[in-house]
XYZ file of C-alpha atoms in Angstrom:
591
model
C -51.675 44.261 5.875
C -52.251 45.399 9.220
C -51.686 41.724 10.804
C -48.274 41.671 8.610
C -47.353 44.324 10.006
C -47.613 43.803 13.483
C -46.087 40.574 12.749
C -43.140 41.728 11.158
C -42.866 44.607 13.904
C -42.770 41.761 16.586
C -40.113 40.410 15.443
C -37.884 43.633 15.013
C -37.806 43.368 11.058
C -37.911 46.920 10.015
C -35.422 48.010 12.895
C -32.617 45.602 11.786
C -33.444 46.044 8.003
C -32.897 49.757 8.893
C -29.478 49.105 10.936
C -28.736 46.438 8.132
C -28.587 49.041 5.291
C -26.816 51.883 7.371
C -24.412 49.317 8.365
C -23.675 48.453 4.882
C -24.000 51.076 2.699
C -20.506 52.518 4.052
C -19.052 49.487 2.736
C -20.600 49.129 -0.752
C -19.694 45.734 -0.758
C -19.280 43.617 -4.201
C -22.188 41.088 -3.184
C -24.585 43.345 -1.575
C -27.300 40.319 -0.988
C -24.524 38.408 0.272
C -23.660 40.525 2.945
C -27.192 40.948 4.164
C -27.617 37.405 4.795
C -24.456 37.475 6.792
C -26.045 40.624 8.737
C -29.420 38.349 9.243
C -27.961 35.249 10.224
C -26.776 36.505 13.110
C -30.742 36.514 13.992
C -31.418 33.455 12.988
C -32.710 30.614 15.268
C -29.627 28.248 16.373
C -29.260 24.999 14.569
C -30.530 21.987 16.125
C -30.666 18.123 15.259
C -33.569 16.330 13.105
C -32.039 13.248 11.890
C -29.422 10.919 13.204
C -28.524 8.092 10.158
C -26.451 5.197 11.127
C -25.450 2.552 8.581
C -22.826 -0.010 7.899
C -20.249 0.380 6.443
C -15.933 -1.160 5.833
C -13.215 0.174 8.199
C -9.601 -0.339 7.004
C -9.065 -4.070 7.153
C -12.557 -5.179 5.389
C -14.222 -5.456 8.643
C -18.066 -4.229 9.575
C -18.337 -1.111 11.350
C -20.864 2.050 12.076
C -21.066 5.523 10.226
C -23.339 7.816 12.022
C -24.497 11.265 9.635
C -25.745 14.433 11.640
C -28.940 16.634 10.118
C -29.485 19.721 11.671
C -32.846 22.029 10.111
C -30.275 25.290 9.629
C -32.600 28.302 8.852
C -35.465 26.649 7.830
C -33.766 23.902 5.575
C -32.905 20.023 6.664
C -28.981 20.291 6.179
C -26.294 17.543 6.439
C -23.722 18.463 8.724
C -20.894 15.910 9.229
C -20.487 12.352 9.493
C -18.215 9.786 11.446
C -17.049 6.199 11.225
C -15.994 4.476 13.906
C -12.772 2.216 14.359
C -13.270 -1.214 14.873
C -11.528 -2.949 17.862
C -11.227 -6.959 18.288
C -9.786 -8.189 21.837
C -8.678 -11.479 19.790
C -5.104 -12.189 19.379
C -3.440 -12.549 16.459
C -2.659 -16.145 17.583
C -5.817 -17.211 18.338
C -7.819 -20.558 16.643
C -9.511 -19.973 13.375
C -12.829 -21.071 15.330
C -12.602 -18.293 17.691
C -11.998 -15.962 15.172
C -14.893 -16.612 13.470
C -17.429 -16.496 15.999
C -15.411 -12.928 16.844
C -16.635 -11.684 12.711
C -20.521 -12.792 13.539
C -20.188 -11.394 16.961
C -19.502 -8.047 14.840
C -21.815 -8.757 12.374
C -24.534 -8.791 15.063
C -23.064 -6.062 17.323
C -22.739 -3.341 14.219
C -26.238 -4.260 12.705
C -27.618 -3.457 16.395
C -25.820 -0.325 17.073
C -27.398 1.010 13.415
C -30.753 -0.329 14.434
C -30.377 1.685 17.830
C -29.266 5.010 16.081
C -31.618 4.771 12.890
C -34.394 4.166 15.672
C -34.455 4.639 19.128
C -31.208 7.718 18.957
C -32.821 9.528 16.070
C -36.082 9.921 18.204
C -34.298 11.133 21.315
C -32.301 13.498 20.253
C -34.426 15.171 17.791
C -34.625 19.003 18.606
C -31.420 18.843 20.490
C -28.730 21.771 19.540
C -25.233 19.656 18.627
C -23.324 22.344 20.463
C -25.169 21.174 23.782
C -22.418 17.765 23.937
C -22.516 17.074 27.840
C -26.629 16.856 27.591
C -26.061 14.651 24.700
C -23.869 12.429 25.964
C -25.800 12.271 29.888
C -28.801 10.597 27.569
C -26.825 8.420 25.441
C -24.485 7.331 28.821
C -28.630 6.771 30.729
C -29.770 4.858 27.071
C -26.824 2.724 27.335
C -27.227 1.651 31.428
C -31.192 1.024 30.582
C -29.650 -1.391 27.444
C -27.160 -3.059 29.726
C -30.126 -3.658 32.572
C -32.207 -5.343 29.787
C -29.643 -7.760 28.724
C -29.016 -8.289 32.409
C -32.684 -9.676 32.584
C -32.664 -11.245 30.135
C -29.565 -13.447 31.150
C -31.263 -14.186 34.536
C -34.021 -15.543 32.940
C -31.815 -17.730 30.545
C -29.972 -18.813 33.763
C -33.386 -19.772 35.414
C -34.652 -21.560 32.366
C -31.225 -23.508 32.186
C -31.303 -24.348 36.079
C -34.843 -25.892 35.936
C -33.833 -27.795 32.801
C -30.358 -29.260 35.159
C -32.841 -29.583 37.742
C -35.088 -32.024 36.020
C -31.946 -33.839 34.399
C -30.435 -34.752 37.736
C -33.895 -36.608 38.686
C -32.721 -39.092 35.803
C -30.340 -42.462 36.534
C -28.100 -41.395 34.145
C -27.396 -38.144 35.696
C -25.612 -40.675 38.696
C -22.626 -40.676 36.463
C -21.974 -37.013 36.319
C -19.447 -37.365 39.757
C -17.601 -39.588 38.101
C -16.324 -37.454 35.225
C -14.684 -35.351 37.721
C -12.521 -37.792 38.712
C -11.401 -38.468 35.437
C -9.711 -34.721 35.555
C -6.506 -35.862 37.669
C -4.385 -34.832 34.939
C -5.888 -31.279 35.420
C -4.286 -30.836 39.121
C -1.177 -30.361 37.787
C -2.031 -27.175 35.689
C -4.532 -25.678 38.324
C -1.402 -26.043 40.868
C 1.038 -24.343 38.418
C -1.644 -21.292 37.525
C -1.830 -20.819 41.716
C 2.059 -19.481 41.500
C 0.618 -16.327 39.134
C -2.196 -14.275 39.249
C -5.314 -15.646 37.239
C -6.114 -13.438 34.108
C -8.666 -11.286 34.640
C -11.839 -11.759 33.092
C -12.344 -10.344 29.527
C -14.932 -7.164 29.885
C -18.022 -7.857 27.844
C -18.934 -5.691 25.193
C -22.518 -5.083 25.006
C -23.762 -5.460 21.361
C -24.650 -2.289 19.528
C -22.274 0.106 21.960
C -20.488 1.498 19.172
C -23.974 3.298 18.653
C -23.140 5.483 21.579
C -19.595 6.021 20.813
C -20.320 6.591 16.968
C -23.615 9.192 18.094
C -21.482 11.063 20.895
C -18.587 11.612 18.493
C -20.659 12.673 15.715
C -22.554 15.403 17.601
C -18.794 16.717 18.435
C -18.023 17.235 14.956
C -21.566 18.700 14.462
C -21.073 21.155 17.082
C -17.535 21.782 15.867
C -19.218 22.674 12.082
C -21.658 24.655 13.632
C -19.736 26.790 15.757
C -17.188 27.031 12.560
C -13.933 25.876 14.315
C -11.786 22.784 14.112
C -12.697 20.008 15.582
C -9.789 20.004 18.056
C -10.579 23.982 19.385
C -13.908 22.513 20.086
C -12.907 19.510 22.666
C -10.140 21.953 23.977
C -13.375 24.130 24.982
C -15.447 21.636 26.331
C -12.323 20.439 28.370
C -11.601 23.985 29.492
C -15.610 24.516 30.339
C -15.653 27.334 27.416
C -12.318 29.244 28.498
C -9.815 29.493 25.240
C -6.626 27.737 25.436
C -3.749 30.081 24.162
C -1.496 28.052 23.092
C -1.395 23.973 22.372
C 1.053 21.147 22.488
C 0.821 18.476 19.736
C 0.975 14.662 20.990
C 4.102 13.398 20.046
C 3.691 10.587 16.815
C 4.490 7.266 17.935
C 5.364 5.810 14.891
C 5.270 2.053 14.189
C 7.920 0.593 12.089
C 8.265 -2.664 12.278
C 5.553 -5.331 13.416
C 6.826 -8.681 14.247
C 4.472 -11.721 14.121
C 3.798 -14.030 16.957
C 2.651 -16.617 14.136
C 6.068 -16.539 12.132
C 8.257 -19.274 12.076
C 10.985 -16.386 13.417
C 11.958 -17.326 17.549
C 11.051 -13.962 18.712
C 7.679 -13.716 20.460
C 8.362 -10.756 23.433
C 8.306 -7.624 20.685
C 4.650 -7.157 18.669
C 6.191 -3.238 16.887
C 9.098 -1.325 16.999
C 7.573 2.449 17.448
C 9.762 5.592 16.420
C 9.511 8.645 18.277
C 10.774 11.858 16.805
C 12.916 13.754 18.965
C 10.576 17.371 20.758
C 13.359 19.567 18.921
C 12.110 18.796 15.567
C 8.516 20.214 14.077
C 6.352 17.086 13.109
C 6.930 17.644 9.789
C 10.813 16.966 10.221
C 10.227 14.300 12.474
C 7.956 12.393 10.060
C 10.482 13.173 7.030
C 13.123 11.415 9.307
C 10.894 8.748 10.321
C 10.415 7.717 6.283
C 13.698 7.805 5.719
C 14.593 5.407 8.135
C 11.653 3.656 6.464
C 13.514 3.513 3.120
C 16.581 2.284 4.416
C 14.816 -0.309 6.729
C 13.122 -1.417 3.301
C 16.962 -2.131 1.819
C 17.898 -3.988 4.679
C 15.047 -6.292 4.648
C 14.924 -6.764 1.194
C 16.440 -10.230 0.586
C 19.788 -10.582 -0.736
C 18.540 -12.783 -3.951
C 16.421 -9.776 -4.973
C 18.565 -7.088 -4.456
C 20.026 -5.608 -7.912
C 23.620 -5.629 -8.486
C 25.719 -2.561 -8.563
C 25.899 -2.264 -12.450
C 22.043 -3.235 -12.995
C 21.325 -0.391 -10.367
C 23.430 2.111 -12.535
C 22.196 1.072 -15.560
C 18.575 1.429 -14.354
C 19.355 4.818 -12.491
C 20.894 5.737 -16.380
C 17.959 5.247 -17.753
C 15.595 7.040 -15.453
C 17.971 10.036 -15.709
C 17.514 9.781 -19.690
C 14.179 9.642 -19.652
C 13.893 12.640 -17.203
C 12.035 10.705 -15.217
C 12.486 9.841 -11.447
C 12.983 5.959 -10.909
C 9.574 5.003 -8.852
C 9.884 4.348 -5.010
C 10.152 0.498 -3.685
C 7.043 -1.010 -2.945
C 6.378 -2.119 0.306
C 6.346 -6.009 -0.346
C 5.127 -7.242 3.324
C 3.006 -5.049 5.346
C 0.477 -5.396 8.370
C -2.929 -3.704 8.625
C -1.047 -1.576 11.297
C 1.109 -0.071 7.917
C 4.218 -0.843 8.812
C 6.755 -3.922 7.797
C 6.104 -7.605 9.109
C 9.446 -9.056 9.640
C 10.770 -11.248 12.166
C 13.837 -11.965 14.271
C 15.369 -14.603 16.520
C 16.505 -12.695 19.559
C 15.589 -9.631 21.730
C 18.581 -7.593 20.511
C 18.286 -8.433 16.651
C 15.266 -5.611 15.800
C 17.631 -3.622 18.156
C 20.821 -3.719 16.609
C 19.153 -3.485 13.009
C 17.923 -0.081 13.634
C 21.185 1.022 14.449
C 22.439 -0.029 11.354
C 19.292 1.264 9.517
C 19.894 4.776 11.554
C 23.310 5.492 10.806
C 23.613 4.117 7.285
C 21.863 7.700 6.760
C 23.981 9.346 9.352
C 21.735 9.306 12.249
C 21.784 8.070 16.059
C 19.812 6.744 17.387
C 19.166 8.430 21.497
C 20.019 11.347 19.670
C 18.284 11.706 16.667
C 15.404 9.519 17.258
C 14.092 7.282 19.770
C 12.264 4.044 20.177
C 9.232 2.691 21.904
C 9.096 -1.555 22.446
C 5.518 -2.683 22.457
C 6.040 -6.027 23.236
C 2.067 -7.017 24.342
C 3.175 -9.320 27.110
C -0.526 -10.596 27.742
C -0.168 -12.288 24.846
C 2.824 -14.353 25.652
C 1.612 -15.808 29.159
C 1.715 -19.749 29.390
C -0.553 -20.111 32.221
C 0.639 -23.840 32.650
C 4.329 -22.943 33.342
C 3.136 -19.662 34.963
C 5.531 -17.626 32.613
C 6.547 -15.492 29.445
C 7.198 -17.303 26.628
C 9.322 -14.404 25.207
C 11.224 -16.885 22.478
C 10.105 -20.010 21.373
C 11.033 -22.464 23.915
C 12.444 -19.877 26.000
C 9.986 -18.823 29.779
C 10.785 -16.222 32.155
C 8.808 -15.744 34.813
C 7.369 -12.080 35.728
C 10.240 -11.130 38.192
C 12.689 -12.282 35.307
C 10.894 -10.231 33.328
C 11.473 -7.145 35.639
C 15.324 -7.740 35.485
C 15.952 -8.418 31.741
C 14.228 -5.087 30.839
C 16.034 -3.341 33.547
C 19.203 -5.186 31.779
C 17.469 -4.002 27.880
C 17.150 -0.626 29.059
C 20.720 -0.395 30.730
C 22.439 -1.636 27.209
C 19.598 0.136 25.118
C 19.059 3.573 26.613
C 17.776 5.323 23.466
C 14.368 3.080 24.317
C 12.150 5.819 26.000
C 9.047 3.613 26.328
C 7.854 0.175 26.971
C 4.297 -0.826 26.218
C 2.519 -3.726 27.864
C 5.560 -5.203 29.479
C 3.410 -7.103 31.755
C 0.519 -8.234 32.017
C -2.231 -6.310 34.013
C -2.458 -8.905 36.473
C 1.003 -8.817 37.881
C 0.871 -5.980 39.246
C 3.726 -6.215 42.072
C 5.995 -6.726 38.869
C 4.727 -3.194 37.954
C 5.477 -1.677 40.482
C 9.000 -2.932 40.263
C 9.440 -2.526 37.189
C 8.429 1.303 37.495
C 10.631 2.031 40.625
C 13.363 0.194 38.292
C 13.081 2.289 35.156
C 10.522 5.104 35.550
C 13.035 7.521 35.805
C 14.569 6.619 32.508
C 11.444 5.445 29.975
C 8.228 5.614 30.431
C 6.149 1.897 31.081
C 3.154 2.235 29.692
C -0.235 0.419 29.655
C -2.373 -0.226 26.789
C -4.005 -4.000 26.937
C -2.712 -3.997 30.207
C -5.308 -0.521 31.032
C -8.626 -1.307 32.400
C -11.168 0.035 29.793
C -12.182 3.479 29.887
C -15.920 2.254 31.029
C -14.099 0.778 34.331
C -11.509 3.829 34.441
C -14.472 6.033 35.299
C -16.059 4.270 37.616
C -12.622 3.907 39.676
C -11.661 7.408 40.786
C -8.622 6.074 42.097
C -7.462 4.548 38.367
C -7.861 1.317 38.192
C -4.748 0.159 36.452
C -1.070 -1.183 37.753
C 1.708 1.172 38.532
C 2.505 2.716 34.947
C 3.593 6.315 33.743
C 0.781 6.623 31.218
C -1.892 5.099 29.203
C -3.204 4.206 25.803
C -6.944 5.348 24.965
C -8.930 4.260 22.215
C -12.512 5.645 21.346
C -14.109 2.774 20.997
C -18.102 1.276 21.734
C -19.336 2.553 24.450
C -16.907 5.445 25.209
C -18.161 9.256 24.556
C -16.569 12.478 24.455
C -17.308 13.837 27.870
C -16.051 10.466 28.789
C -12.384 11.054 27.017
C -12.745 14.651 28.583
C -13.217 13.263 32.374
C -10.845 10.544 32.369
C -7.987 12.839 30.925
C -8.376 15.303 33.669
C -8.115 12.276 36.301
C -5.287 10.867 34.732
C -3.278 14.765 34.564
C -4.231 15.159 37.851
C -2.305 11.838 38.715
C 0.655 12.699 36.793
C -0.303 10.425 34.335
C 0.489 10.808 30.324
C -2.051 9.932 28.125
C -1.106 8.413 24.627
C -4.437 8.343 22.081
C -4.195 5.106 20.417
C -6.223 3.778 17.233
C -7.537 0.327 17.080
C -6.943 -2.371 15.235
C -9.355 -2.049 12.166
C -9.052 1.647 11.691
C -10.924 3.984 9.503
C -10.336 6.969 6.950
C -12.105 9.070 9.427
C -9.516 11.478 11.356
C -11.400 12.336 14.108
C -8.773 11.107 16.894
C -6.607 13.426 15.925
C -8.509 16.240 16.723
C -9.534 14.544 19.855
C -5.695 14.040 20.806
C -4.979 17.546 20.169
C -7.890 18.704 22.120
C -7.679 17.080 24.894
C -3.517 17.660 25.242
C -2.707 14.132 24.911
C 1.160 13.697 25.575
C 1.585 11.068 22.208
C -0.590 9.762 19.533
C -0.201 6.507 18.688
C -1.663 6.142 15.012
C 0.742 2.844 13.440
C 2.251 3.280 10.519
C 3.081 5.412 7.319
C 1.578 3.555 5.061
C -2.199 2.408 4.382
C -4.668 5.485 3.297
C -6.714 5.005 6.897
C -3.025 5.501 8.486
C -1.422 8.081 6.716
C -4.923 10.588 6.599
C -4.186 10.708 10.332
C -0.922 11.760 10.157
C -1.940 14.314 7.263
C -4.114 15.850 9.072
C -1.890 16.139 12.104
C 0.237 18.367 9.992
C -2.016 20.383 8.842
C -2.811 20.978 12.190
C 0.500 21.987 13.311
C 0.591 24.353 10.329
C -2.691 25.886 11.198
C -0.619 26.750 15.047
C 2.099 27.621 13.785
C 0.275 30.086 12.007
C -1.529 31.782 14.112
C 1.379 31.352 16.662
C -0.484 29.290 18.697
C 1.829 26.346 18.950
C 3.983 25.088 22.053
C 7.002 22.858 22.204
C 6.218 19.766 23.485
C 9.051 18.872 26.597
C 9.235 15.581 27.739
C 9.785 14.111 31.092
C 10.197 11.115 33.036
C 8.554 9.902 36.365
C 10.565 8.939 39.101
C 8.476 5.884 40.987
C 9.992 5.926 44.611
C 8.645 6.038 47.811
C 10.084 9.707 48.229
C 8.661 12.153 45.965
C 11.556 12.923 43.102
C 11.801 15.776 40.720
C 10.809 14.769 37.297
C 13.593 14.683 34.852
C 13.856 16.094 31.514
C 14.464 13.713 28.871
C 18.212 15.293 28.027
C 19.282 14.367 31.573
C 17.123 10.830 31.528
C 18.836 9.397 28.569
C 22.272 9.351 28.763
C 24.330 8.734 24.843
C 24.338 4.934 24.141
C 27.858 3.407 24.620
C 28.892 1.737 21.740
C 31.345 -0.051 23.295
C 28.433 -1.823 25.248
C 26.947 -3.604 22.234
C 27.540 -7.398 21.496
């Protein structure tokens, strides 16, 4: 008894069950145990990590990818905390030869069956005993884990290159290895193509991804959400913090939704190759929810346009079936979306620049809107993709090249006939980077030129102080492999302090996990770029965006986004708003 009671003495028990009960009895509250264990908690030993489970699982598209699940011993008791699943993200293009594609799904096969070995294993161990709230320590060990992985593969390809040059170097003792000079020669048809790549700059070299990287990514973003539960706050209040080293935010700014309408295929027998989506953007005077309301019913009418004529009901079957629905009391059900990409959105095609143009004109004011007005468009026309590196130029329709100063001028020409585009994305490649520069003293004033493909990935970003991307007003950023939380954090400081916008983009193979959004609104991303409205992985984003904005709004917490433009000179020029940027299109300048 005695040794109980020194115990229990030592640790302050009767004091606190003393201040406990005068505290409460006041109250007399309904659940009088309940309200004791609130009192204790307070006492109780912070939570801290004691498993990490990583296992694979199917993003949006059917592809491999990596869930990571949190544990945390909370007063005594092995608790599951949260969970995330990370996006897939393939640098294959949609054009590319059913070989390479292949050898892309075992490549992922591999890479997410290592990254669930690493976290099930080598993860789980480390950062056992770790408190979740404690993200920058977390993600200094995974960042030091991942350089250690990268130096072992590094060895392990020098010794693959050493065993391969002893094996040449015991070939080239043989006759037969006499005849090796003489296949060069055989190449003369090859001049002609190495002389035509010389006029534009070589691609750049794809970045390797290191297999089992999305461990790190997966772990780091995790732990966020942990710490997030934890601490009891959104997700998005947490990143603010850790951006703001601990100091509140009052108010925030919700990323405008770039939202992708159309996506045209590079594959299709259609003659258009320059424009991969169409992208809406809601106008800043509108609350999301508006903007999204307008942005599906442009979606409906888009859906009548492209509906083929053979297959659209006549007037009298339409009011006969509309008769019937009314009868029955029942609404007629909505149009199903017959054709649409894993980016959920509608897969069309066209045979000119100005055809997707013109028909969301006609889509916009067939429900009395205008467009540079009412809403705006992005082009994402993923130039990399179009490069013929034996003419040294854009295929932009079939049959049709420009090179990249040709480029320059016929979007300063788009722009000048089209001014309700705000945005370009990837109108270059990265490599040409004179071009963008041109192109941003050109336009920058009036839309911004953004880099997605054309970015350098966020691993290289950070190494680069100075940004190591071409002339652009903003960036795309996925969280994807490799990348953690403090990494998002760091680069979107350098990139405000440059007068950079930052757009959070998903990847290809999304997944139902909304994470991103938080991590937009967190870190005060200008846009979000999220696809379409349609496909579950999609449309949770966008659901959870609004209920976001409805948490802000009501606890008055929520700022108006405002817009502006760049001005790329050599003089420093005040930014413009996006009112005085855009002048009203001219209808009398349309074909």
């Amino acid at each position: 008894r005695q040794e109980a009671a020194e115990y229990y003495r030592g640790h302050r028990v009767p004091q606190r069950m003393e201040e406990a009960l005068n505290a409460l009895f006041p109250q007399r509250p309904a659940d009088l145990y309940g309200e004791l264990a609130n009192y204790f908690s307070k006492f109780s030993k912070a939570p801290v990590i004691c498993q990490v489970v990583g296992r694979k699982v199917l993003d949006g598209v059917g592809q491999p990818t990596l869930e990571v699940e949190i544990y945390c011993t909370v007063k005594n008791y092995e608790k599951r905390i949260c969970s995330t699943v990370m996006s897939s993200h393939s640098q294959i293009p949609e054009n590319a030869l059913p070989e390479t594609t292949e050898a892309d799904e075992k490549e992922r096969n591999y890479s997410v069956s290592t990254a669930v070995e690493w976290v099930n294993e080598s993860l789980n161990v480390m950062l056992r005993d770790l408190k979740p709230t404690d993200q920058c320590k977390v993600d200094k060990m995974l960042g030091e884990y991942f350089t250690k992985k990268v130096e072992e593969k590094k060895e392990i390809q020098k010794q693959e290159e050493e065993e391969e040059e002893a094996t040449l170097a015991l070939t080239s003792c043989t006759p037969s290895a006499t005849a090796l000079p003489g296949k060069k020669k055989a190449a003369k048809p090859g001049k002609k193509v190495s002389v035509a790549e010389r006029t534009i700059p070589p691609a750049e070299p794809v970045e390797s991804v290191l297999c089992g990287s999305l461990a790190i990514g997966g772990t780091s973003l995790a732990i966020a959400k942990a710490g997030a539960t934890i601490s009891r706050i959104p997700l998005y209040l947490h990143i603010a913090l850790l951006k703001c080293d601990q100091d509140s935010p009052k108010e925030f700014t919700l990323p405008l939704p770039m939202v992708t309408l159309l996506n045209y295929e590079k594959i299709s027998p259609a003659k258009l190759k320059l424009v991969k989506e169409v992208v809406l953007i809601p106008p800043v005077q509108l609350s999301l929810k508006q903007g999204i309301e307008r942005v599906l019913d442009i979606q409906k009418e888009m859906m009548r346009l492209l509906e083929p004529p053979d297959k659209m009901p006549s007037p009298e079957l339409a009011d006969s079936k509309k008769g019937r629905a009314h009868n029955r009391g029942k609404k007629a059900p909505p149009r199903a979306l017959k054709r649409v990409s894993h980016l959920g959105c509608l897969i069309t095609g066209c045979d000119n620049l100005e055809q997707p143009l013109l028909l969301m004109q006609t889509a916009c004011n067939n429900i009395g809107l205008e467009l540079g007005t009412d809403m705006y468009l992005a082009i994402n026309c993923a130039a990399h993709e179009l490069m013929d590196y034996v003419k040294g130029k854009y295929e932009i329709l079939t049959g049709m090249f420009k090179s990249p100063d040709e480029m320059v001028d016929m979007y300063v020409e788009l722009i000048n006939k089209f001014p309700f585009i705000i945005a370009l994305i990837d109108p270059l490649r990265k490599e040409d980077r004179q071009q963008w520069n041109n192109i941003c003293c050109a336009l920058g004033s009036k839309c911004y030129l953004i880099a997605e493909d054309a970015a350098t990935y966020i691993s290289k970003l950070k190494i680069d102080q100075n940004i190591n991307i071409p002339t652009c007003s903003g960036v795309v950023l996925k969280y994807i492999n490799q990348t953690t939380v403090s990494d998002l954090i760091e680069l979107t400081g350098l990139l405000d302090g440059q007068r950079h916008i930052t757009i959070l983009g998903s990847p290809d193979g999304e997944s139902s996990d909304d994470s991103l959004v938080d991590l937009a609104v967190g870190l005060g991303a200008r846009f979000i770029k999220l696809g379409g409205l349609s496909r579950g992985e999609r449309v949770t984003k966008y659901n959870r965006l609004l209920a976001i904005e409805e948490e802000l709004a009501k606890n008055r917490t929520l700022r108006k986004a405002n817009l502006e433009f760049i001005a790329f000179a050599e003089e420093p020029q005040p930014e413009k708003q996006l009112s005085d940027a855009l002048p009203p299109p001219k209808q009398d300048s349309l074909p």
